[in-house]
Coordinates of C-alpha atoms in Angstrom, one line a residue:
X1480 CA 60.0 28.7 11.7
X1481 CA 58.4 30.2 8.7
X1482 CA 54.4 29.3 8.9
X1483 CA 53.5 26.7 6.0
X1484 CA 51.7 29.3 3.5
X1485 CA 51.1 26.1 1.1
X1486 CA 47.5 25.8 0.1
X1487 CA 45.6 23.0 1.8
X1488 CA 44.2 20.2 -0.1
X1489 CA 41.6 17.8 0.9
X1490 CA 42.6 14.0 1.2
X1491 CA 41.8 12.3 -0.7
X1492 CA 39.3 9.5 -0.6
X1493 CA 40.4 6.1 0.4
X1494 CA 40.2 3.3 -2.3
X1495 CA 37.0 1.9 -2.7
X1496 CA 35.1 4.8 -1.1
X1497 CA 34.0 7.7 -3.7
X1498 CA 34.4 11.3 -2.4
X1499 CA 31.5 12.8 -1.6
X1500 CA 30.7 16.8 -1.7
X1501 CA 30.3 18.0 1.6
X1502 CA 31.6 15.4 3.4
X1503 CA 34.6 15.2 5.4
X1504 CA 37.0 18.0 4.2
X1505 CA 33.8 19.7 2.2
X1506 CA 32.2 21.2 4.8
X1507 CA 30.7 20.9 8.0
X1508 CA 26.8 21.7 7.4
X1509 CA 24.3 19.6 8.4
X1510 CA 23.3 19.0 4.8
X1511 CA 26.7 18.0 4.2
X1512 CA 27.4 15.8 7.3
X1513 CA 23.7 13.9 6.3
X1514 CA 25.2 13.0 3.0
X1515 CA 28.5 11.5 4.2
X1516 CA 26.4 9.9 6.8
X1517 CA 23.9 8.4 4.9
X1518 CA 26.8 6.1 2.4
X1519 CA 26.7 2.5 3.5
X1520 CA 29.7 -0.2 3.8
X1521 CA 29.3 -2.9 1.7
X1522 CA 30.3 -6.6 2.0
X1523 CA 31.4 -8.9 -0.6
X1524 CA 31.3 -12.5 -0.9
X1525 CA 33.7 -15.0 -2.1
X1526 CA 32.4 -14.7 -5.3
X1527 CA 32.3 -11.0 -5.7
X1528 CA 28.5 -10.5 -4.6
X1529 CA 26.5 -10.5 -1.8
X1530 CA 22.8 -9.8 -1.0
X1531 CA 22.0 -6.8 1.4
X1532 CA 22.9 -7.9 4.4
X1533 CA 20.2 -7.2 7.6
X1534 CA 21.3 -3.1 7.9
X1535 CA 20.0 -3.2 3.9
X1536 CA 23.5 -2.1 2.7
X1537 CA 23.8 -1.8 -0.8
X1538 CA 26.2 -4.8 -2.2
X1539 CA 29.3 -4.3 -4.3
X1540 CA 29.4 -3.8 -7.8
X1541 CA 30.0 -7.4 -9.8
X1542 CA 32.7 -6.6 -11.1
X1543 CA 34.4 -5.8 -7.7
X1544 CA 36.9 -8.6 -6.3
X1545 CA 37.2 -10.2 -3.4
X1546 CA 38.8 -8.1 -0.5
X1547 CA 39.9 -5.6 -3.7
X1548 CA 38.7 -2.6 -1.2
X1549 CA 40.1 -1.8 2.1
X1550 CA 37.4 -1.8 5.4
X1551 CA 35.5 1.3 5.4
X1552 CA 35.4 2.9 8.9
X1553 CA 31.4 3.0 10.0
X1554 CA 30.3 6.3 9.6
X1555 CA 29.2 8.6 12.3
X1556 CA 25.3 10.7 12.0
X1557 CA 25.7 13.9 12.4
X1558 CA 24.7 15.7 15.5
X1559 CA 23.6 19.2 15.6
X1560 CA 25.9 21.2 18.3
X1561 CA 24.5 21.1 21.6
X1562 CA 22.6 18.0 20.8
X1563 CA 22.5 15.4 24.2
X1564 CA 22.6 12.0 22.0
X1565 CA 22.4 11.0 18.9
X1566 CA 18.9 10.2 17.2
X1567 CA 17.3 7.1 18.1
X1568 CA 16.7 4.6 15.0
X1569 CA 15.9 1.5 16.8
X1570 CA 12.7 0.0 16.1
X1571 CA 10.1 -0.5 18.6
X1572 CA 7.2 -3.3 18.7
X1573 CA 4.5 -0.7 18.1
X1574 CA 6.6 1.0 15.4
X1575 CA 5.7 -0.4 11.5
X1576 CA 9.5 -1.3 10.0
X1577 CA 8.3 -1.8 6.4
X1578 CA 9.6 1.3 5.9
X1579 CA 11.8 2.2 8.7
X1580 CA 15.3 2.9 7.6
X1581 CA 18.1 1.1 9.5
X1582 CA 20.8 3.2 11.1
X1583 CA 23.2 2.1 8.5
X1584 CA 20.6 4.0 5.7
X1585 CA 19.8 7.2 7.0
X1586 CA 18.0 8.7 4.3
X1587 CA 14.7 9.0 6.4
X1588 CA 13.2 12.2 7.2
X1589 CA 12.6 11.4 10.7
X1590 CA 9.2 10.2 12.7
X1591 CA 6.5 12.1 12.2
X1592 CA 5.8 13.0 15.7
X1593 CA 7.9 15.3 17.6
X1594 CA 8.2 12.1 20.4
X1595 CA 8.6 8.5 18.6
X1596 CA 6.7 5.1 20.2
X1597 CA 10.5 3.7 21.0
X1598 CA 10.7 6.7 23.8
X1599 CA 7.2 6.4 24.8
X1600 CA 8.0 2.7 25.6
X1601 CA 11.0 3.1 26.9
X1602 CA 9.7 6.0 29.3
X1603 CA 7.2 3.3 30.3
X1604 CA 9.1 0.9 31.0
X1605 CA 10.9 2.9 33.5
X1606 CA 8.2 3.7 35.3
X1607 CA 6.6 1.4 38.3
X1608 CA 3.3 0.2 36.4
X1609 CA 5.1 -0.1 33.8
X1610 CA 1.6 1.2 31.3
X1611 CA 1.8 3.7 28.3
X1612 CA -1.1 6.1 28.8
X1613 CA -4.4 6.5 26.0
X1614 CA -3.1 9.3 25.2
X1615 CA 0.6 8.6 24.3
X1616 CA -1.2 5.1 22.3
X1617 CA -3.7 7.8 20.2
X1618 CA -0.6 10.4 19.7
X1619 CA 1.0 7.8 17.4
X1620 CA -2.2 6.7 15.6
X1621 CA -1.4 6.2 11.6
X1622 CA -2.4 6.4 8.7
X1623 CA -1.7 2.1 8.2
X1624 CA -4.5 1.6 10.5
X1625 CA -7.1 2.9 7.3
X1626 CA -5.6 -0.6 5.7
X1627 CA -8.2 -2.7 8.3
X1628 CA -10.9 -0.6 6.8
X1629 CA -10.0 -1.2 3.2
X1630 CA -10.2 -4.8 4.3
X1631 CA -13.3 -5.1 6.2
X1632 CA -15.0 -2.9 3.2
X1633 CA -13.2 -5.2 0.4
X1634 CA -15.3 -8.3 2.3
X1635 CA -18.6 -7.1 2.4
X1636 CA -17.7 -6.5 -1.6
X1637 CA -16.8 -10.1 -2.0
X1638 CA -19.7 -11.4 -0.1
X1639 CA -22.2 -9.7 -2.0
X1640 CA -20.5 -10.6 -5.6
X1641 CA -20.8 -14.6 -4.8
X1642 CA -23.3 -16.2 -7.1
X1643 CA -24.5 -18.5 -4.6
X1644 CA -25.9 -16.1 -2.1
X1645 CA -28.6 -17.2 0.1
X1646 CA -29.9 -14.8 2.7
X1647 CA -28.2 -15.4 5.3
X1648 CA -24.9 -14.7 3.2
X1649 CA -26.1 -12.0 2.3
X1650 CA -26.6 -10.5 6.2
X1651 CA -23.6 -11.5 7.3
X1652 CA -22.4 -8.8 4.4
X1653 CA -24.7 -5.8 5.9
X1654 CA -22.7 -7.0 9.2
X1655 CA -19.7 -6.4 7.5
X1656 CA -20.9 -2.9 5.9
X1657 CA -22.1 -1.6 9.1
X1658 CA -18.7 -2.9 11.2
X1659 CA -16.9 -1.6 8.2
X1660 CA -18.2 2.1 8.8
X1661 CA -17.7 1.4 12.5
X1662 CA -14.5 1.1 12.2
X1663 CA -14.2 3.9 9.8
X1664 CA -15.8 6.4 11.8
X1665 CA -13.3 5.0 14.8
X1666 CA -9.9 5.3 12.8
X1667 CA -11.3 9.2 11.2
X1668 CA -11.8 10.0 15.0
X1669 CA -8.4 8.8 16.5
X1670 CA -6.0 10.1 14.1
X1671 CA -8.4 13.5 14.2
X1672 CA -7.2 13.1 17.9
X1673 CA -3.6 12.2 17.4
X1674 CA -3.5 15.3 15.2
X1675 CA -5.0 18.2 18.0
X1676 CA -2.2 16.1 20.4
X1677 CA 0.6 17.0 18.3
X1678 CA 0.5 20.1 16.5
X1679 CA 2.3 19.3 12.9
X1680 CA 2.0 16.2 12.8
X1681 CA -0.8 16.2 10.0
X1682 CA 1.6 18.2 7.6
X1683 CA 5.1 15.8 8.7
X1684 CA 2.9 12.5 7.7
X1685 CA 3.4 13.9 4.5
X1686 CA 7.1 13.9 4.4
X1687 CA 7.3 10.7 6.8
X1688 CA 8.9 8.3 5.0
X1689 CA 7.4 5.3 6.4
X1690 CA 3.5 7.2 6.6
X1691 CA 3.6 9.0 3.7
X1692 CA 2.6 5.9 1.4
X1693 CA -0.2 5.1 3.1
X1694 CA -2.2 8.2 3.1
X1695 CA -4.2 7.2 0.5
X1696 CA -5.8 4.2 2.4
X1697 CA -7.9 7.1 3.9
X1698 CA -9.6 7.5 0.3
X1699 CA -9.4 3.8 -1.3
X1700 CA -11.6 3.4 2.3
X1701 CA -14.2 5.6 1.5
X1702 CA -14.7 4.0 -1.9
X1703 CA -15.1 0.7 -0.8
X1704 CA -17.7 2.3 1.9
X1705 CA -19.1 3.7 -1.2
X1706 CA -19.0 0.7 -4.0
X1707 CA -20.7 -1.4 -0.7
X1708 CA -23.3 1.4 -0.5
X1709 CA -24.5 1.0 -3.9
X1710 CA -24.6 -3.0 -3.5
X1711 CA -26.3 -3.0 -0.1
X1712 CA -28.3 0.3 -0.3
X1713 CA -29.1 1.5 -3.8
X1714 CA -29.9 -1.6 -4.9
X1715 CA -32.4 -2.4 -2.4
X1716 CA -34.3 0.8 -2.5
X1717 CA -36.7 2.3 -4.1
X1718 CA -33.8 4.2 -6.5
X1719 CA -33.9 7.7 -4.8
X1720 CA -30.3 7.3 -4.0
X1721 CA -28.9 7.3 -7.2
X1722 CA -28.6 10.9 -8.1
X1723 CA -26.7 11.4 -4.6
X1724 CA -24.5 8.7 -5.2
X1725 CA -23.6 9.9 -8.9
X1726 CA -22.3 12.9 -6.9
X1727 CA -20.2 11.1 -4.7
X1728 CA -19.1 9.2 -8.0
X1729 CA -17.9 12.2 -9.3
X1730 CA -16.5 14.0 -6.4
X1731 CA -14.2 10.7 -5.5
X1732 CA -13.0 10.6 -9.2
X1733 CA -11.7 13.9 -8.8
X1734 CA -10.3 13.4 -5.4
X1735 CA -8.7 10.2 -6.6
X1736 CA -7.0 11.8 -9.3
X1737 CA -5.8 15.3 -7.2
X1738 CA -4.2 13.0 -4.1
X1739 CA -2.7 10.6 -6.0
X1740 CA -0.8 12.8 -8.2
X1741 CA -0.2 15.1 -5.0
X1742 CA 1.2 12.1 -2.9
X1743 CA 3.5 11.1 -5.5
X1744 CA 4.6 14.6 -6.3
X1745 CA 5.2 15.0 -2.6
X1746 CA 7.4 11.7 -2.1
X1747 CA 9.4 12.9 -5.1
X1748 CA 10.1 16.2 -3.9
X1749 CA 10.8 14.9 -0.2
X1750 CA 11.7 11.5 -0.4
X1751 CA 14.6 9.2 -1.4
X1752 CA 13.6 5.7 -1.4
X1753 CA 16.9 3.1 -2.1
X1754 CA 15.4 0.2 -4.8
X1755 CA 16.6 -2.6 -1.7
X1756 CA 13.6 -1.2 0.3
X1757 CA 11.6 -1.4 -2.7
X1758 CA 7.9 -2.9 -2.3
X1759 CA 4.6 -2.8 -4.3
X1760 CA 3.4 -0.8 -1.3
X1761 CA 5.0 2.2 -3.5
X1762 CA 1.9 1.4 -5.4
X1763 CA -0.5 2.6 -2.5
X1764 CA -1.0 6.3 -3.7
X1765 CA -2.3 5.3 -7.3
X1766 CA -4.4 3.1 -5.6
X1767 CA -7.4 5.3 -5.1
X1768 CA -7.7 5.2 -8.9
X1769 CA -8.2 1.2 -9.0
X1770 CA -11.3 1.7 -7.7
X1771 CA -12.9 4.2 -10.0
X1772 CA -13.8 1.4 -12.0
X1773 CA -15.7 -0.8 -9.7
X1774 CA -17.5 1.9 -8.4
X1775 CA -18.7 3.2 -11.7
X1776 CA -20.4 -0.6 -12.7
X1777 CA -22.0 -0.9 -9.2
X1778 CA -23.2 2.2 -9.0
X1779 CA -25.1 1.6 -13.0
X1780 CA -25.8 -2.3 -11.8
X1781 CA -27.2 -0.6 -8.7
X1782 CA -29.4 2.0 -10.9
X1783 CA -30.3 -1.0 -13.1
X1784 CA -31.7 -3.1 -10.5
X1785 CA -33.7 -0.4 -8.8
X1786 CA -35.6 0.5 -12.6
X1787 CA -33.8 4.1 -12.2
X1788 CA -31.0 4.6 -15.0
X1789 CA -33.3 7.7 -16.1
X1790 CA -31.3 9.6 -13.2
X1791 CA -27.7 8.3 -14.3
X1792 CA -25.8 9.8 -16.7
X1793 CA -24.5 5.7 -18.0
X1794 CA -22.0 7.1 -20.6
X1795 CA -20.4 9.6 -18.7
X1796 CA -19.8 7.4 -15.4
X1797 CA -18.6 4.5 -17.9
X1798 CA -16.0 6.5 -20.1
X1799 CA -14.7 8.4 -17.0
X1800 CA -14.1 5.3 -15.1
X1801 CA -12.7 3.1 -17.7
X1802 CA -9.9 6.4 -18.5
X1803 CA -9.0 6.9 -14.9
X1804 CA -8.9 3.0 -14.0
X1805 CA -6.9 2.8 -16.9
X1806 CA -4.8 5.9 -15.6
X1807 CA -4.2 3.7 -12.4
X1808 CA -3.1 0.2 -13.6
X1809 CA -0.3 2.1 -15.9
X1810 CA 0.8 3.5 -13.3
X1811 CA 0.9 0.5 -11.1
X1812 CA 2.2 -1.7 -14.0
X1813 CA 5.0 0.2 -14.1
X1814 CA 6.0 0.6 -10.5
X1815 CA 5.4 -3.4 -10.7
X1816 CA 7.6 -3.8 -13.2
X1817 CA 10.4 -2.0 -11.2
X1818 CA 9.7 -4.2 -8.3
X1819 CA 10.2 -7.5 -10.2
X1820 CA 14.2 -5.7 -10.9
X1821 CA 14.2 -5.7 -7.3
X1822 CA 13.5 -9.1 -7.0
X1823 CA 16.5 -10.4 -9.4
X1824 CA 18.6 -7.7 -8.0
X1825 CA 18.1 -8.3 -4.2
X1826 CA 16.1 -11.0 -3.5
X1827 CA 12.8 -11.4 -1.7
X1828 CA 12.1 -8.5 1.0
X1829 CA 12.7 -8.7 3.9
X1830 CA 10.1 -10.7 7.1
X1831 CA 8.7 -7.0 7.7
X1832 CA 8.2 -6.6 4.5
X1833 CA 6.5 -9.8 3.0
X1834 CA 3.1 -8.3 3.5
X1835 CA 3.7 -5.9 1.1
X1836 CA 4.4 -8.2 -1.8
X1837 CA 0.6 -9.2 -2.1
X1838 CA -0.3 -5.6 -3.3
X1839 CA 0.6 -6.4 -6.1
X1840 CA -2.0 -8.3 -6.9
X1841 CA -5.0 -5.6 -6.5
X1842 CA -3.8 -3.2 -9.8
X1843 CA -4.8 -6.3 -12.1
X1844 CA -7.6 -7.6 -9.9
X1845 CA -9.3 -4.5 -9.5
X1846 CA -9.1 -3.3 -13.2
X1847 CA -10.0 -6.9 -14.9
X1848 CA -13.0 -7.2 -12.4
X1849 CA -14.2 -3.4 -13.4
X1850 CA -13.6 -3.7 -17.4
X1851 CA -16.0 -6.7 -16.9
X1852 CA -18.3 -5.3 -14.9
X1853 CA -18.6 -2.5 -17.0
X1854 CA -18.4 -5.5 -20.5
X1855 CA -21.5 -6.6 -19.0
X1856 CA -23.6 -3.8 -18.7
X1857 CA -22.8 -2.4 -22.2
X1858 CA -26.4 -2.9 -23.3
X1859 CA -27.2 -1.1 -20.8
X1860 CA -24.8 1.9 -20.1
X1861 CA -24.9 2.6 -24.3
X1862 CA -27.5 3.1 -27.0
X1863 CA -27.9 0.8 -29.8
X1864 CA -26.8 2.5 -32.6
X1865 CA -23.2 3.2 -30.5
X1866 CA -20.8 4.3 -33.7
X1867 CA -23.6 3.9 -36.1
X1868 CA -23.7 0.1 -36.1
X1869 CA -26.0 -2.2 -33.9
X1870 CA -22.8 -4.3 -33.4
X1871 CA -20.5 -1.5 -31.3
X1872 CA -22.2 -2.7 -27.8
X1873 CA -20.7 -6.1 -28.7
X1874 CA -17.6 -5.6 -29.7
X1875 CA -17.2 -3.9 -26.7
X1876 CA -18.5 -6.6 -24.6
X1877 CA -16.4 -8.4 -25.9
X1878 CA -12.9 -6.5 -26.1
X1879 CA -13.9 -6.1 -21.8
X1880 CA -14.1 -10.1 -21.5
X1881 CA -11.2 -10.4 -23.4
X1882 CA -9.0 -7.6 -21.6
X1883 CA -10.1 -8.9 -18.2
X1884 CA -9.4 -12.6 -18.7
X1885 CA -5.7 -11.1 -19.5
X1886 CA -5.3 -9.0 -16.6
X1887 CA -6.9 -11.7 -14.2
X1888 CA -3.8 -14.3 -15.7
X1889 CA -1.3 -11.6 -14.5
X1890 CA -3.4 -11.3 -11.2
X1891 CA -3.1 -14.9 -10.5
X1892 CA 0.6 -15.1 -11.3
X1893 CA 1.3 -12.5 -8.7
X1894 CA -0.5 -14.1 -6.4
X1895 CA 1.3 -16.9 -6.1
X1896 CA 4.1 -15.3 -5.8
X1897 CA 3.2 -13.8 -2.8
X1898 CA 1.9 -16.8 -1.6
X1899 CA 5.3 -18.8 -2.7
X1900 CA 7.4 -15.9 -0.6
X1901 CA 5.5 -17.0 2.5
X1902 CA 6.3 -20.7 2.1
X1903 CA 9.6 -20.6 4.6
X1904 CA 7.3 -19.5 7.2
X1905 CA 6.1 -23.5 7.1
X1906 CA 9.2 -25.0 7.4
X1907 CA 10.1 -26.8 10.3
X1908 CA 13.5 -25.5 10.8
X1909 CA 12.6 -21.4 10.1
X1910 CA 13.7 -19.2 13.2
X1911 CA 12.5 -15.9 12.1
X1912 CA 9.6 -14.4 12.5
X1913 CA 7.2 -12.0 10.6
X1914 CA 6.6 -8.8 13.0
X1915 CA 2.5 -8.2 13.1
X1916 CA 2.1 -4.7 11.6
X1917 CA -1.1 -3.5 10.4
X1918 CA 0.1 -3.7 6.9
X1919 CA -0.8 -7.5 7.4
X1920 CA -4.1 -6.6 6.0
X1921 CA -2.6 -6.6 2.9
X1922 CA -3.0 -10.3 2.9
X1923 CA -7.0 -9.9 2.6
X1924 CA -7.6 -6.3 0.9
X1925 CA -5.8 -6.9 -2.8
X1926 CA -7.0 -10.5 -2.9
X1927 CA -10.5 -9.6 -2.6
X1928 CA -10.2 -7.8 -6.1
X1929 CA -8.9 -11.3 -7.1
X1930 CA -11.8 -13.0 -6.1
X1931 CA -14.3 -10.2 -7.5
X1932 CA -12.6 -10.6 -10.7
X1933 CA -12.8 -14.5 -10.5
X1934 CA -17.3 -14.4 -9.9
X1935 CA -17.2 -11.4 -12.7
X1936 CA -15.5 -13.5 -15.5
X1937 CA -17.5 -16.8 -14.2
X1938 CA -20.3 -15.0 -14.7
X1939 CA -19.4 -13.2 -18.2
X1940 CA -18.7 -16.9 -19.4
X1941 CA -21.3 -18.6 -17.3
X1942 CA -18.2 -21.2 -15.7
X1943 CA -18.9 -22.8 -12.8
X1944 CA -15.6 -24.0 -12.3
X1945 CA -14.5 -19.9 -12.0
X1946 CA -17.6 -19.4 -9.8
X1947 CA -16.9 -22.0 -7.4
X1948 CA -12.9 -21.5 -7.5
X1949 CA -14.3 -17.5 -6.7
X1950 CA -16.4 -19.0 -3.2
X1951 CA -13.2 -21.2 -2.3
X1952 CA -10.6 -18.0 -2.6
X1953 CA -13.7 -15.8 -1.0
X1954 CA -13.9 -18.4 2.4
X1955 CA -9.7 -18.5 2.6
X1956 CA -9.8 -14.7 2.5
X1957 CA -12.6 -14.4 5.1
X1958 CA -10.5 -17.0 7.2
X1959 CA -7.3 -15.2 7.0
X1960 CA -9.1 -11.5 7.9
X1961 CA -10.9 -13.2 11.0
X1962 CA -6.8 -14.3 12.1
X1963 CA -5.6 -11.1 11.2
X1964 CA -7.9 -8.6 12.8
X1965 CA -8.0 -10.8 16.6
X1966 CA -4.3 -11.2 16.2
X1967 CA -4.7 -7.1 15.7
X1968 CA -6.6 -7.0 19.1
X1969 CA -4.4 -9.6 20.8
X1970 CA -1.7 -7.0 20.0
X1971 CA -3.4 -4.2 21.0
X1972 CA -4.7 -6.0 24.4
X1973 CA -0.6 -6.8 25.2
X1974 CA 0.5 -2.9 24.1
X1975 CA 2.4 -4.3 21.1
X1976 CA 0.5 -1.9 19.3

């Protein structure tokens, strides 16, 4: 029999499934394979729609009937030839899932450690004592751990803004600078480790999906080591420090700027994040500019109080931190605003995820407490014939108050929000539970700019009721980072971290 010299042609795809280039009958390339391999099936409801079901996959258009599409068959990863088993995408207690892609995603760039906590665990549990070794723990050391210091750091700043603080308040916020830098110096020092234990690793926590968004805690910790310097050291000196810690001022501002654009650039260039694993922790990189700021109206109240703004350049600190906090919040507005279409397109996040949600609150906290701040000191940072008119420094005063009252509304609404999406956590009859992660910090760090924004306004428009409704948010926050950090070492003492 004659061979069949028809030209092939590839089948086509089923109905219901789009065909995608370099899938099945496209190619065999890795590249290829990945693509087919990261679509998702979809389930629809009686009514045509569905929320993401617990693999995150993506729900059917509206317009889709009921049972209008034919089962998909689950799709297969691809595996390199020669490959033993396929890649392991469980998640392991030690591992943080806020950003973990399930196995039904795929569209993760991988751990960013040639060996991942599930096989260190499971290697463990295999063996008779049934221990994972120091070294293995340090080896996965990440960059989420630099949220405890943004914490501890954002406490001491809330401590020292209360109106009513008595001495003894104000030690037990040099306890909190000095454990703050502690813990600094600890975190700097382990992942320095975990990076000479596995060569690469520092560049791949880059592209690591899940790590890459929190690289900037390393910097947003510094400054709050360096807004708490100003309050507890600068202040409380003779003034010699100011000129130093101008040049930190400006250093960080440039550094703020540089890694945040970097981050993003990087996470665009490497990353595809799908809009149902959507948080306002996509808002961590442009968080290093929130701060600038803050630090700019300590560091002038600081050279105020010590009788040394002859060494300060006031302008120049204020107009560069009122452009690049400005810089920030846009930035953060908008990736907010694409979080709330997340919302009415897929519900709350997930339990893993719920920390997350109170980051929102820190773009509009930090910025309204630093315009006032800065509203405050405008007699001092500027001369009095500003523009030509002795009226200028008011206006501007005022335009701050006004601006920061606005932005403290939206930081309010968000926060209860967050604090609404934790309510089923109190019911009675809830069976889930929230994984601890070290993103639970998140619950203290963006609610202290809340309460610093709270004492600034109370004291811009001399209200008690804000100062006192400031000390009752400040104790809840102290509370809740005194539960999170021992629940932190109860995890760490059972190897659940």
């Amino acid at each position: 029999m004659a061979a069949d010299r028809r030209p092939r042609v590839a089948a086509a795809a089923p109905p219901g499934r789009r065909s995608i280039p370099g899938g099945p009958g496209h190619g065999h390339g890795p590249a290829s394979v990945s693509a087919y391999s990261s679509t998702t099936t979809t389930t629809t409801a009686a009514g045509g729609y569905e929320s993401p079901d617990e693999n995150n996959n993506h729900m059917p258009p509206l317009h889709a009937l009921p049972h209008s599409h034919p089962p998909r068959p689950k799709p297969v990863p691809w595996q390199p030839h020669g490959s033993a088993s396929a890649p392991h995408l469980g998640r392991g207690p030690g591992r943080d899932p806020e950003f973990e892609l399930e196995a039904a995603g795929g569209t993760g760039t991988g751990n960013s450690s040639p060996r991942s906590l599930d096989d260190v665990l499971q290697r463990s549990q295999k063996l008779k004592t049934g221990k994972t070794s120091i070294g293995d723990r340090i080896a996965e050391f990440r960059w989420t751990w630099f949220t405890m210091t943004m914490a501890t750091g954002g406490i001491a700043n809330v401590l020292h803004t209360l109106p009513y603080n008595p001495a003894w308040l104000n030690g037990i916020g040099l306890a909190f600078y000095f454990l703050n830098l502690c813990l600094f110096i600890l975190n700097t020092v382990l992942i320095s480790i975990r990076f000479r234990l596995r060569p690469g690793s520092f560049v791949n926590s880059f592209t690591d999906q899940m790590e890459s968004l929190f690289i900037s805690a390393f910097l947003v910790s510094i400054a709050t080591i360096l807004i708490t310097t100003c309050q507890y050291g600068v202040s409380h000196t003779s003034g010699w420090p100011v000129e130093p810690m101008e040049a930190m001022f400006w250093i960080y501002l440039g550094l703020s700027v540089v890694v945040s654009a970097g981050l993003y650039l990087t996470l665009w260039s490497t990353q595809v994040f799908p809009i149902h694993t959507m948080t306002p922790v996509w808002v961590f990189p442009a968080y290093p500019l929130l701060l600038t700021a803050p630090f700019g109206a300590n560091l002038i109240s600081a050279a105020s109080q010590s009788s040394r703004l002859d060494l300060l350049n006031t302008v120049a600190v204020a107009v560069a931190s009122v452009t690049v906090q400005g810089t920030g919040f846009l930035i953060s507005f908008m990736v907010c605003a694409a979080f709330l279409y997340r919302l009415m397109t897929q519900k709350l996040p997930r339990d893993a995820q719920r920390p997350g949600v109170f980051i929102s609150i820190g773009p509009a906290g930090f910025t309204a407490a630093g315009l006032v701040q800065l509203g405050s000191l405008s007699d001092v940072i500027f001369p009095a014939d500003l523009m030509g008119t002795e009226h200028a420094r008011f206006i501007l005063r005022l335009m701050a108050y006004m601006a920061g009252l606005w932005l403290w509304g939206l930081s309010i609404w968000f926060f209860l929000v967050s604090v609404g999406s934790l309510w089923k956590y109190l019911r009675p009859d809830h069976k889930g539970k929230m994984p601890f992660q070290m993103t639970w910090f998140s619950f203290v760090f963006p609610n202290t700019a809340l309460v610093t924004a709270t004492e600034a306004l109370g004291s811009a428009f001399e209200s008690p009721g804000l100062r006192i409704f400031g000390c009752v948010l400040a104790a809840c926050i102290i509370v809740v980072w005194v539960f999170v950090f021992f629940y932190m070492l109860r995890c760490l003492w059972r190897r659940e971290l």
